[in-house]
mmCIF file of C-alpha atoms in Angstrom:
data_model
loop_
_atom_site.group_PDB
_atom_site.id
_atom_site.type_symbol
_atom_site.label_atom_id
_atom_site.label_comp_id
_atom_site.label_asym_id
_atom_site.label_seq_id
_atom_site.Cartn_x
_atom_site.Cartn_y
_atom_site.Cartn_z
ATOM 1 C CA MET A 1 59.926 46.390 118.443
ATOM 2 C CA SER A 2 61.461 47.105 115.091
ATOM 3 C CA ALA A 3 60.977 50.579 113.587
ATOM 4 C CA TYR A 4 60.622 49.020 110.172
ATOM 5 C CA SER A 5 57.459 47.706 108.706
ATOM 6 C CA PRO A 6 56.926 43.984 108.888
ATOM 7 C CA LEU A 7 57.113 44.103 105.077
ATOM 8 C CA PHE A 8 60.866 44.645 105.339
ATOM 9 C CA ASN A 9 62.053 41.529 107.150
ATOM 10 C CA THR A 10 65.234 40.870 105.252
ATOM 11 C CA PRO A 11 68.419 42.979 104.995
ATOM 12 C CA GLN A 12 67.740 43.486 101.296
ATOM 13 C CA ASP A 13 64.251 44.831 102.046
ATOM 14 C CA ARG A 14 65.582 47.222 104.664
ATOM 15 C CA LYS A 15 68.268 48.455 102.234
ATOM 16 C CA LEU A 16 65.638 49.131 99.571
ATOM 17 C CA PHE A 17 63.489 50.983 102.112
ATOM 18 C CA ILE A 18 66.421 53.245 103.067
ATOM 19 C CA ILE A 19 67.134 54.032 99.408
ATOM 20 C CA MET A 20 63.477 54.958 98.858
ATOM 21 C CA ARG A 21 63.491 57.295 101.875
ATOM 22 C CA ILE A 22 66.685 58.991 100.681
ATOM 23 C CA SER A 23 65.137 59.466 97.203
ATOM 24 C CA VAL A 24 62.002 61.054 98.650
ATOM 25 C CA TYR A 25 64.026 63.408 100.863
ATOM 26 C CA SER A 26 66.232 64.361 97.867
ATOM 27 C CA CYS A 27 63.164 65.206 95.727
ATOM 28 C CA LEU A 28 61.712 67.307 98.522
ATOM 29 C CA CYS A 29 64.978 69.200 98.970
ATOM 30 C CA PHE A 30 65.359 69.800 95.209
ATOM 31 C CA THR A 31 61.782 71.106 94.991
ATOM 32 C CA ALA A 32 62.411 73.454 97.921
ATOM 33 C CA ILE A 33 65.576 74.791 96.302
ATOM 34 C CA LEU A 34 63.749 75.423 92.973
ATOM 35 C CA PHE A 35 60.936 77.226 94.785
ATOM 36 C CA LEU A 36 63.333 79.499 96.639
ATOM 37 C CA THR A 37 65.257 80.187 93.408
ATOM 38 C CA PHE A 38 62.123 81.225 91.435
ATOM 39 C CA PHE A 39 60.885 83.342 94.346
ATOM 40 C CA PHE A 40 64.028 85.347 95.094
ATOM 41 C CA PHE A 41 66.040 85.358 91.796
ATOM 42 C CA ASP A 42 66.236 88.641 89.732
ATOM 43 C CA TYR A 43 65.442 87.711 86.108
ATOM 44 C CA SER A 44 66.098 91.184 84.778
ATOM 45 C CA SER A 45 69.792 90.328 84.672
ATOM 46 C CA ILE A 46 69.165 87.607 82.059
ATOM 47 C CA PRO A 47 68.969 88.727 78.367
ATOM 48 C CA GLN A 48 65.375 88.487 77.227
ATOM 49 C CA LYS A 49 66.284 86.615 74.059
ATOM 50 C CA LEU A 50 67.530 83.747 76.270
ATOM 51 C CA LEU A 51 64.204 83.571 78.102
ATOM 52 C CA ALA A 52 61.886 83.814 75.053
ATOM 53 C CA PRO A 53 60.869 80.599 73.326
ATOM 54 C CA PRO A 54 62.231 80.198 69.770
ATOM 55 C CA ILE A 55 59.776 81.435 67.076
ATOM 56 C CA LYS A 56 59.982 81.823 63.316
ATOM 57 C CA SER A 57 61.284 85.234 62.236
ATOM 58 C CA ASP A 58 58.444 85.778 59.754
ATOM 59 C CA LEU A 59 55.908 85.484 62.564
ATOM 60 C CA VAL A 60 57.476 88.008 64.909
ATOM 61 C CA TYR A 61 54.945 90.609 66.073
ATOM 62 C CA ARG A 62 56.290 94.078 65.280
ATOM 63 C CA GLY A 63 53.845 96.162 67.248
ATOM 64 C CA GLU A 64 50.892 98.242 66.100
ATOM 65 C CA LEU A 65 51.260 99.160 62.409
ATOM 66 C CA SER A 66 50.032 102.257 60.572
ATOM 67 C CA SER A 67 49.572 100.376 57.300
ATOM 68 C CA MET A 68 49.223 96.850 55.996
ATOM 69 C CA ASP A 69 52.956 96.138 56.238
ATOM 70 C CA GLY A 70 54.403 98.774 58.548
ATOM 71 C CA ILE A 71 56.524 100.496 55.906
ATOM 72 C CA GLY A 72 53.896 101.432 53.356
ATOM 73 C CA TYR A 73 51.510 104.361 53.096
ATOM 74 C CA ASP A 74 50.715 106.266 56.288
ATOM 75 C CA PHE A 75 47.093 107.312 55.886
ATOM 76 C CA LYS A 76 46.076 110.837 56.787
ATOM 77 C CA THR A 77 42.890 112.826 56.434
ATOM 78 C CA ILE A 78 42.631 114.422 52.988
ATOM 79 C CA ASP A 79 41.656 118.086 52.951
ATOM 80 C CA VAL A 80 38.924 118.601 50.348
ATOM 81 C CA SER A 81 37.865 122.135 51.285
ATOM 82 C CA PRO A 82 37.464 124.449 48.244
ATOM 83 C CA PHE A 83 40.308 126.548 46.856
ATOM 84 C CA PRO A 84 39.776 130.270 46.166
ATOM 85 C CA LYS A 85 39.752 129.425 42.446
ATOM 86 C CA PHE A 86 36.629 127.350 43.118
ATOM 87 C CA TYR A 87 34.548 130.436 43.918
ATOM 88 C CA GLU A 88 35.683 132.109 40.707
ATOM 89 C CA LEU A 89 34.639 129.089 38.663
ATOM 90 C CA GLU A 90 31.326 128.832 40.516
ATOM 91 C CA ASN A 91 30.371 132.255 39.145
ATOM 92 C CA LEU A 92 30.855 131.198 35.523
ATOM 93 C CA PRO A 93 27.779 130.823 33.306
ATOM 94 C CA LYS A 94 26.440 127.389 32.481
ATOM 95 C CA CYS A 95 27.982 125.794 29.430
ATOM 96 C CA ASP A 96 26.343 126.231 26.050
ATOM 97 C CA LEU A 97 28.625 124.320 23.708
ATOM 98 C CA SER A 98 26.326 124.466 20.690
ATOM 99 C CA MET A 99 28.040 127.524 19.207
ATOM 100 C CA ASP A 100 31.323 129.433 19.256
ATOM 101 C CA LYS A 101 31.748 132.352 21.604
ATOM 102 C CA SER A 102 31.548 135.808 20.053
ATOM 103 C CA LYS A 103 34.904 136.827 21.517
ATOM 104 C CA PRO A 104 37.040 133.697 21.999
ATOM 105 C CA ASN A 105 40.316 133.873 23.908
ATOM 106 C CA THR A 106 42.105 131.983 21.153
ATOM 107 C CA SER A 107 41.319 129.680 18.236
ATOM 108 C CA PRO A 108 42.431 126.212 17.087
ATOM 109 C CA LYS A 109 43.732 127.722 13.868
ATOM 110 C CA LYS A 110 45.963 130.131 15.767
ATOM 111 C CA LEU A 111 47.235 127.428 18.141
ATOM 112 C CA LEU A 112 47.972 124.981 15.332
ATOM 113 C CA LYS A 113 49.799 127.609 13.313
ATOM 114 C CA GLY A 114 52.072 128.502 16.227
ATOM 115 C CA PHE A 115 52.555 124.877 17.249
ATOM 116 C CA HIS A 116 53.577 123.656 13.802
ATOM 117 C CA GLY A 117 55.657 126.760 13.154
ATOM 118 C CA CYS A 118 57.841 125.855 16.139
ATOM 119 C CA VAL A 119 57.659 122.049 16.344
ATOM 120 C CA ASP A 120 57.774 120.953 12.687
ATOM 121 C CA PRO A 121 61.261 122.323 11.949
ATOM 122 C CA ILE A 122 62.598 120.716 15.121
ATOM 123 C CA PHE A 123 61.210 117.327 14.122
ATOM 124 C CA LYS A 124 62.320 117.644 10.505
ATOM 125 C CA ASN A 125 65.813 119.018 11.029
ATOM 126 C CA HIS A 126 66.820 117.703 14.453
ATOM 127 C CA LEU A 127 64.711 114.885 15.921
ATOM 128 C CA ASN A 128 63.592 112.726 12.987
ATOM 129 C CA PRO A 129 67.097 112.298 11.541
ATOM 130 C CA LEU A 130 68.020 110.616 14.839
ATOM 131 C CA ASN A 131 67.336 106.969 15.573
ATOM 132 C CA ALA A 132 64.235 106.301 17.682
ATOM 133 C CA THR A 133 66.212 105.982 20.928
ATOM 134 C CA GLU A 134 68.099 109.267 20.542
ATOM 135 C CA PHE A 135 64.817 110.882 19.489
ATOM 136 C CA SER A 136 63.379 110.172 22.963
ATOM 137 C CA TYR A 137 66.584 111.187 24.732
ATOM 138 C CA GLN A 138 66.640 114.629 23.088
ATOM 139 C CA ILE A 139 62.980 115.538 22.558
ATOM 140 C CA CYS A 140 62.385 117.396 25.844
ATOM 141 C CA GLU A 141 65.348 119.738 25.532
ATOM 142 C CA ALA A 142 64.588 120.309 21.856
ATOM 143 C CA LEU A 143 60.923 121.248 22.418
ATOM 144 C CA GLU A 144 61.236 123.378 25.574
ATOM 145 C CA LYS A 145 61.364 126.671 23.669
ATOM 146 C CA CYS A 146 58.042 125.971 21.950
ATOM 147 C CA ASP A 147 56.146 126.474 25.224
ATOM 148 C CA ASP A 148 56.990 130.183 24.995
ATOM 149 C CA ILE A 149 55.668 130.967 21.525
ATOM 150 C CA ALA A 150 53.328 133.948 21.199
ATOM 151 C CA GLU A 151 50.356 131.813 20.118
ATOM 152 C CA PHE A 152 50.379 130.020 23.492
ATOM 153 C CA LYS A 153 50.293 133.211 25.560
ATOM 154 C CA ASP A 154 46.494 133.153 25.682
ATOM 155 C CA LEU A 155 46.445 129.623 27.132
ATOM 156 C CA THR A 156 45.983 129.586 30.919
ATOM 157 C CA ILE A 157 47.513 126.261 31.919
ATOM 158 C CA GLU A 158 47.203 125.390 35.608
ATOM 159 C CA GLU A 159 49.724 123.350 37.575
ATOM 160 C CA PHE A 160 48.534 120.375 39.643
ATOM 161 C CA LYS A 161 51.451 119.053 41.637
ATOM 162 C CA ASN A 162 51.789 115.938 43.757
ATOM 163 C CA ASP A 163 54.768 114.528 45.626
ATOM 164 C CA HIS A 164 56.595 113.187 42.586
ATOM 165 C CA GLU A 165 55.409 115.005 39.468
ATOM 166 C CA ILE A 166 53.410 117.845 37.915
ATOM 167 C CA LYS A 167 50.185 117.412 35.943
ATOM 168 C CA TRP A 168 48.845 120.225 33.768
ATOM 169 C CA GLY A 169 45.311 121.281 32.989
ATOM 170 C CA ILE A 170 43.217 124.009 31.391
ATOM 171 C CA LEU A 171 40.157 124.831 33.490
ATOM 172 C CA PRO A 172 36.756 125.261 31.822
ATOM 173 C CA ASN A 173 35.411 128.690 30.909
ATOM 174 C CA CYS A 174 31.835 127.675 31.724
ATOM 175 C CA LYS A 175 30.098 125.570 34.367
ATOM 176 C CA GLU A 176 28.984 121.958 33.915
ATOM 177 C CA ASP A 177 29.894 118.521 35.247
ATOM 178 C CA ASN A 178 33.348 117.300 34.280
ATOM 179 C CA VAL A 179 35.001 113.887 34.005
ATOM 180 C CA MET A 180 38.503 113.093 35.219
ATOM 181 C CA VAL A 181 40.205 109.691 34.732
ATOM 182 C CA THR A 182 43.491 108.620 36.344
ATOM 183 C CA LEU A 183 45.234 105.569 34.903
ATOM 184 C CA GLY A 184 48.009 104.636 37.318
ATOM 185 C CA ILE A 185 47.529 106.181 40.755
ATOM 186 C CA GLY A 186 50.865 105.227 42.287
ATOM 187 C CA HIS A 187 49.938 105.929 45.939
ATOM 188 C CA ASP A 188 49.797 109.676 45.304
ATOM 189 C CA VAL A 189 46.584 111.661 44.744
ATOM 190 C CA LYS A 190 47.609 115.171 45.753
ATOM 191 C CA ALA A 191 47.236 116.445 42.191
ATOM 192 C CA GLU A 192 43.750 114.947 41.909
ATOM 193 C CA VAL A 193 42.785 116.469 45.254
ATOM 194 C CA LEU A 194 43.947 119.875 44.015
ATOM 195 C CA LEU A 195 41.701 119.472 40.995
ATOM 196 C CA TYR A 196 38.831 118.270 43.177
ATOM 197 C CA ARG A 197 39.162 121.291 45.458
ATOM 198 C CA THR A 198 39.054 123.509 42.370
ATOM 199 C CA LEU A 199 36.352 121.668 40.378
ATOM 200 C CA PRO A 200 34.251 119.637 42.829
ATOM 201 C CA LYS A 201 31.581 119.128 40.144
ATOM 202 C CA THR A 202 33.868 116.549 38.605
ATOM 203 C CA LYS A 203 33.415 112.797 38.499
ATOM 204 C CA PHE A 204 36.712 111.099 39.309
ATOM 205 C CA TYR A 205 37.578 107.582 38.136
ATOM 206 C CA GLY A 206 40.908 105.925 38.947
ATOM 207 C CA ALA A 207 42.391 102.554 37.998
ATOM 208 C CA ASP A 208 45.463 100.816 39.377
ATOM 209 C CA PRO A 209 46.212 97.073 39.806
ATOM 210 C CA ILE A 210 47.666 97.702 43.286
ATOM 211 C CA ILE A 211 44.672 97.944 45.612
ATOM 212 C CA GLU A 212 46.279 99.294 48.805
ATOM 213 C CA PRO A 213 46.678 102.126 49.466
ATOM 214 C CA ASN A 214 45.176 103.357 46.180
ATOM 215 C CA LEU A 215 41.653 102.217 47.049
ATOM 216 C CA GLN A 216 41.527 104.199 50.281
ATOM 217 C CA LEU A 217 43.222 107.245 48.765
ATOM 218 C CA TYR A 218 41.163 107.574 45.611
ATOM 219 C CA SER A 219 37.848 106.564 47.172
ATOM 220 C CA SER A 220 37.926 109.669 49.358
ATOM 221 C CA PHE A 221 36.794 111.700 46.341
ATOM 222 C CA GLY A 222 36.227 109.292 43.418
ATOM 223 C CA LYS A 223 35.627 105.742 42.197
ATOM 224 C CA PHE A 224 38.503 103.254 42.231
ATOM 225 C CA PHE A 225 38.943 100.241 39.912
ATOM 226 C CA PRO A 226 41.470 97.495 40.839
ATOM 227 C CA PHE A 227 42.978 96.616 37.466
ATOM 228 C CA ALA A 228 45.413 97.804 34.821
ATOM 229 C CA LEU A 229 44.586 99.140 31.365
ATOM 230 C CA GLY A 230 46.019 97.780 28.147
ATOM 231 C CA ASP A 231 45.256 97.063 24.525
ATOM 232 C CA LYS A 232 43.352 93.896 25.403
ATOM 233 C CA ALA A 233 41.765 92.144 28.372
ATOM 234 C CA GLY A 234 43.611 89.351 30.139
ATOM 235 C CA MET A 235 46.666 88.893 32.328
ATOM 236 C CA ASN A 236 49.733 90.968 31.536
ATOM 237 C CA ARG A 237 53.087 91.626 33.157
ATOM 238 C CA PHE A 238 53.404 95.318 34.056
ATOM 239 C CA LYS A 239 55.676 97.395 36.237
ATOM 240 C CA VAL A 240 53.791 98.367 39.419
ATOM 241 C CA LEU A 241 54.418 100.049 42.771
ATOM 242 C CA PRO A 242 53.524 97.656 45.635
ATOM 243 C CA ASN A 243 52.420 99.182 48.933
ATOM 244 C CA GLN A 244 55.486 97.898 50.753
ATOM 245 C CA ASN A 245 57.656 99.928 48.357
ATOM 246 C CA GLN A 246 55.896 103.231 49.036
ATOM 247 C CA LYS A 247 58.856 104.823 50.808
ATOM 248 C CA THR A 248 61.522 103.588 48.391
ATOM 249 C CA ARG A 249 59.336 104.147 45.276
ATOM 250 C CA THR A 250 60.749 100.892 43.866
ATOM 251 C CA TYR A 251 58.672 99.517 40.998
ATOM 252 C CA THR A 252 58.597 95.780 40.300
ATOM 253 C CA TYR A 253 57.147 93.605 37.536
ATOM 254 C CA GLN A 254 54.003 91.662 38.416
ATOM 255 C CA ASP A 255 51.285 89.789 36.546
ATOM 256 C CA VAL A 256 48.133 91.914 36.772
ATOM 257 C CA THR A 257 44.547 91.757 35.533
ATOM 258 C CA THR A 258 44.113 93.994 32.492
ATOM 259 C CA ILE A 259 41.048 95.563 30.878
ATOM 260 C CA ASP A 260 41.223 96.992 27.364
ATOM 261 C CA LEU A 261 41.024 100.777 27.266
ATOM 262 C CA PRO A 262 37.979 101.383 24.999
ATOM 263 C CA TYR A 263 35.909 98.808 26.907
ATOM 264 C CA PHE A 264 36.739 100.496 30.207
ATOM 265 C CA PHE A 265 35.728 103.933 28.974
ATOM 266 C CA LYS A 266 32.616 102.899 27.078
ATOM 267 C CA ASN A 267 31.192 99.818 28.802
ATOM 268 C CA ILE A 268 32.293 100.259 32.409
ATOM 269 C CA LEU A 269 32.345 104.049 32.816
ATOM 270 C CA ASN A 270 29.765 104.753 30.079
ATOM 271 C CA LEU A 271 31.663 107.828 28.902
ATOM 272 C CA THR A 272 31.593 109.749 25.652
ATOM 273 C CA GLN A 273 33.822 112.666 26.698
ATOM 274 C CA ILE A 274 36.754 112.808 29.129
ATOM 275 C CA ASP A 275 37.755 116.298 30.218
ATOM 276 C CA PHE A 276 40.981 115.388 32.048
ATOM 277 C CA LEU A 277 42.901 112.153 31.473
ATOM 278 C CA TRP A 278 46.152 111.339 33.279
ATOM 279 C CA PHE A 279 48.282 108.398 32.113
ATOM 280 C CA ASP A 280 51.152 107.099 34.263
ATOM 281 C CA ILE A 281 51.240 103.320 33.947
ATOM 282 C CA GLU A 282 54.960 102.535 33.698
ATOM 283 C CA GLY A 283 55.107 101.445 30.060
ATOM 284 C CA GLY A 284 51.618 99.979 29.765
ATOM 285 C CA GLU A 285 50.568 103.076 27.810
ATOM 286 C CA LEU A 286 52.679 101.957 24.860
ATOM 287 C CA THR A 287 50.325 99.044 24.233
ATOM 288 C CA PHE A 288 47.464 101.376 23.265
ATOM 289 C CA LEU A 289 48.989 104.673 22.090
ATOM 290 C CA ASP A 290 47.629 104.009 18.603
ATOM 291 C CA HIS A 291 44.088 104.007 20.072
ATOM 292 C CA LEU A 292 44.400 107.801 20.330
ATOM 293 C CA HIS A 293 44.807 108.309 16.583
ATOM 294 C CA LYS A 294 42.024 109.343 14.224
ATOM 295 C CA GLY A 295 39.732 106.530 13.198
ATOM 296 C CA LYS A 296 41.180 104.115 15.758
ATOM 297 C CA GLN A 297 39.602 102.332 18.736
ATOM 298 C CA LEU A 298 38.619 105.359 20.831
ATOM 299 C CA ASP A 299 37.050 107.085 17.823
ATOM 300 C CA GLN A 300 35.195 103.886 16.998
ATOM 301 C CA ALA A 301 33.866 103.738 20.571
ATOM 302 C CA GLY A 302 32.740 107.381 20.399
ATOM 303 C CA ILE A 303 35.190 108.580 23.089
ATOM 304 C CA THR A 304 36.528 112.149 22.991
ATOM 305 C CA ILE A 305 39.455 113.265 25.148
ATOM 306 C CA CYS A 306 39.759 117.029 25.669
ATOM 307 C CA GLN A 307 43.187 117.071 27.307
ATOM 308 C CA PHE A 308 45.576 114.519 28.743
ATOM 309 C CA ASN A 309 48.883 114.236 30.588
ATOM 310 C CA ILE A 310 50.984 111.222 29.771
ATOM 311 C CA GLU A 311 54.285 109.868 31.028
ATOM 312 C CA LEU A 312 55.912 107.917 28.217
ATOM 313 C CA HIS A 313 58.193 105.009 29.154
ATOM 314 C CA PRO A 314 59.793 103.757 25.925
ATOM 315 C CA ALA A 315 62.721 102.402 27.927
ATOM 316 C CA PHE A 316 60.376 99.958 29.730
ATOM 317 C CA PHE A 317 58.841 98.369 26.643
ATOM 318 C CA ASP A 318 60.071 96.138 23.826
ATOM 319 C CA ASN A 319 60.485 98.333 20.735
ATOM 320 C CA GLY A 320 59.201 101.194 22.913
ATOM 321 C CA TYR A 321 61.370 103.892 21.378
ATOM 322 C CA GLN A 322 60.042 103.162 17.909
ATOM 323 C CA VAL A 323 56.447 103.062 19.183
ATOM 324 C CA VAL A 324 56.783 106.550 20.708
ATOM 325 C CA TYR A 325 58.590 107.900 17.641
ATOM 326 C CA ASP A 326 55.762 106.715 15.373
ATOM 327 C CA PHE A 327 53.064 107.959 17.763
ATOM 328 C CA LEU A 328 54.340 111.542 18.017
ATOM 329 C CA ASN A 329 55.005 111.844 14.295
ATOM 330 C CA GLN A 330 51.474 110.655 13.568
ATOM 331 C CA ILE A 331 50.062 113.172 16.084
ATOM 332 C CA LEU A 332 51.800 115.941 14.121
ATOM 333 C CA LYS A 333 50.137 114.826 10.893
ATOM 334 C CA GLU A 334 46.612 114.546 12.294
ATOM 335 C CA ASN A 335 46.208 118.082 13.713
ATOM 336 C CA ARG A 336 43.923 116.844 16.496
ATOM 337 C CA PHE A 337 46.262 117.480 19.439
ATOM 338 C CA ILE A 338 49.001 119.928 20.164
ATOM 339 C CA PHE A 339 51.519 118.986 22.853
ATOM 340 C CA LEU A 340 53.701 121.024 25.169
ATOM 341 C CA LYS A 341 55.222 121.017 28.692
ATOM 342 C CA PRO A 342 57.972 118.448 27.902
ATOM 343 C CA MET A 343 59.675 117.174 31.044
ATOM 344 C CA GLU A 344 62.289 114.428 31.264
ATOM 345 C CA THR A 345 61.873 112.265 34.377
ATOM 346 C CA GLY A 346 64.456 109.585 33.621
ATOM 347 C CA LYS A 347 66.582 108.104 30.855
ATOM 348 C CA GLY A 348 64.048 107.319 28.160
ATOM 349 C CA VAL A 349 61.123 108.517 30.322
ATOM 350 C CA TYR A 350 59.348 111.854 29.871
ATOM 351 C CA ARG A 351 56.011 113.670 30.180
ATOM 352 C CA LEU A 352 53.923 115.666 27.726
ATOM 353 C CA PHE A 353 50.635 117.569 27.953
ATOM 354 C CA PHE A 354 48.190 117.217 25.041
ATOM 355 C CA ILE A 355 45.314 119.582 24.182
ATOM 356 C CA ASN A 356 42.495 118.700 21.781
ATOM 357 C CA VAL A 357 42.142 121.521 19.235
ATOM 358 C CA GLU A 358 39.817 119.632 16.893
ATOM 359 C CA ASP A 359 36.681 118.660 18.857
ATOM 360 C CA GLN A 360 34.210 121.571 18.923
ATOM 361 C CA LYS A 361 32.920 120.918 22.431
ATOM 362 C CA CYS A 362 36.413 120.671 23.888
ATOM 363 C CA VAL A 363 37.493 123.836 22.081
ATOM 364 C CA ARG A 364 34.429 125.800 23.226
ATOM 365 C CA LYS A 365 34.708 124.619 26.821
ATOM 366 C CA TYR A 366 38.443 125.034 27.376
ATOM 367 C CA LEU A 367 40.002 127.243 24.693
ATOM 368 C CA GLN A 368 37.457 129.902 23.816
#
């Protein structure tokens, strides 16, 4: 009896049957070989990049990150315990700013006399004959000596330092709530924290168009607002510090939402007096410097500023050198502010500290 099925009666059928059996046996052998290979083979000898499936480079998982992009701000707990100076200030009497003190430490008249006696000749004989650009290049070195005049000896100016700069401030001589505004946070609030640890009865308001990490930093002790300040509301192109550039401190130009300065102070913050104001907005300040003059927008809104630090960036702004030249010369004429602590931070970039010697409440709270 034939070993083949009756279905394969012809030589061609038997040939086809043999081919089918060989194919089945070959598949079974190949499967067995693959199984043994997977079971016994050491894959550690193969480079991992050859085993991994191809993926797009911008989707590669980089492990657990400490910030939104892995190279930005590394958040840490902020110490807000009081400084020793806090206890000294806590023992001050409550403020009564309705009258002058019987024995003031100094007087606006004395400060203005010393200020103009030193600064006016420098402007007249050295700075103003220069063009506006050279004026900004030479102003800090020219004015340094004026910080040491005898009339300023009675001023106690405190240093508030962060990672990249120094802010200056005169602490109150009586006790009441204070207002501090930061325009341009720049991922660094150490100076504000120093002030908070010294004067915790202070309301802090900060604005910066870059939300992270400024929101988390500033919100630990104050109120954060996610926009820039300018001379008018809208969309403007300003130089900003993105979070991913925290370590390199590289500023870039971006279109940001802008609120006009008087509206922010009056309608959003509902302020009439600002005790400490810190400007550092990478050239944006030049759009509203004239607001600080007598009779201008801040006066019209009923806003008084007792003291402010400002970093001026004429190099970052069209016609910026002329704007700063005009601003400082007008300040000299108005006798509202004196300025000191000049510090150059770059070519065409420098800081100044301004003190209000005109407003009675500011004078009585900080200078008497």
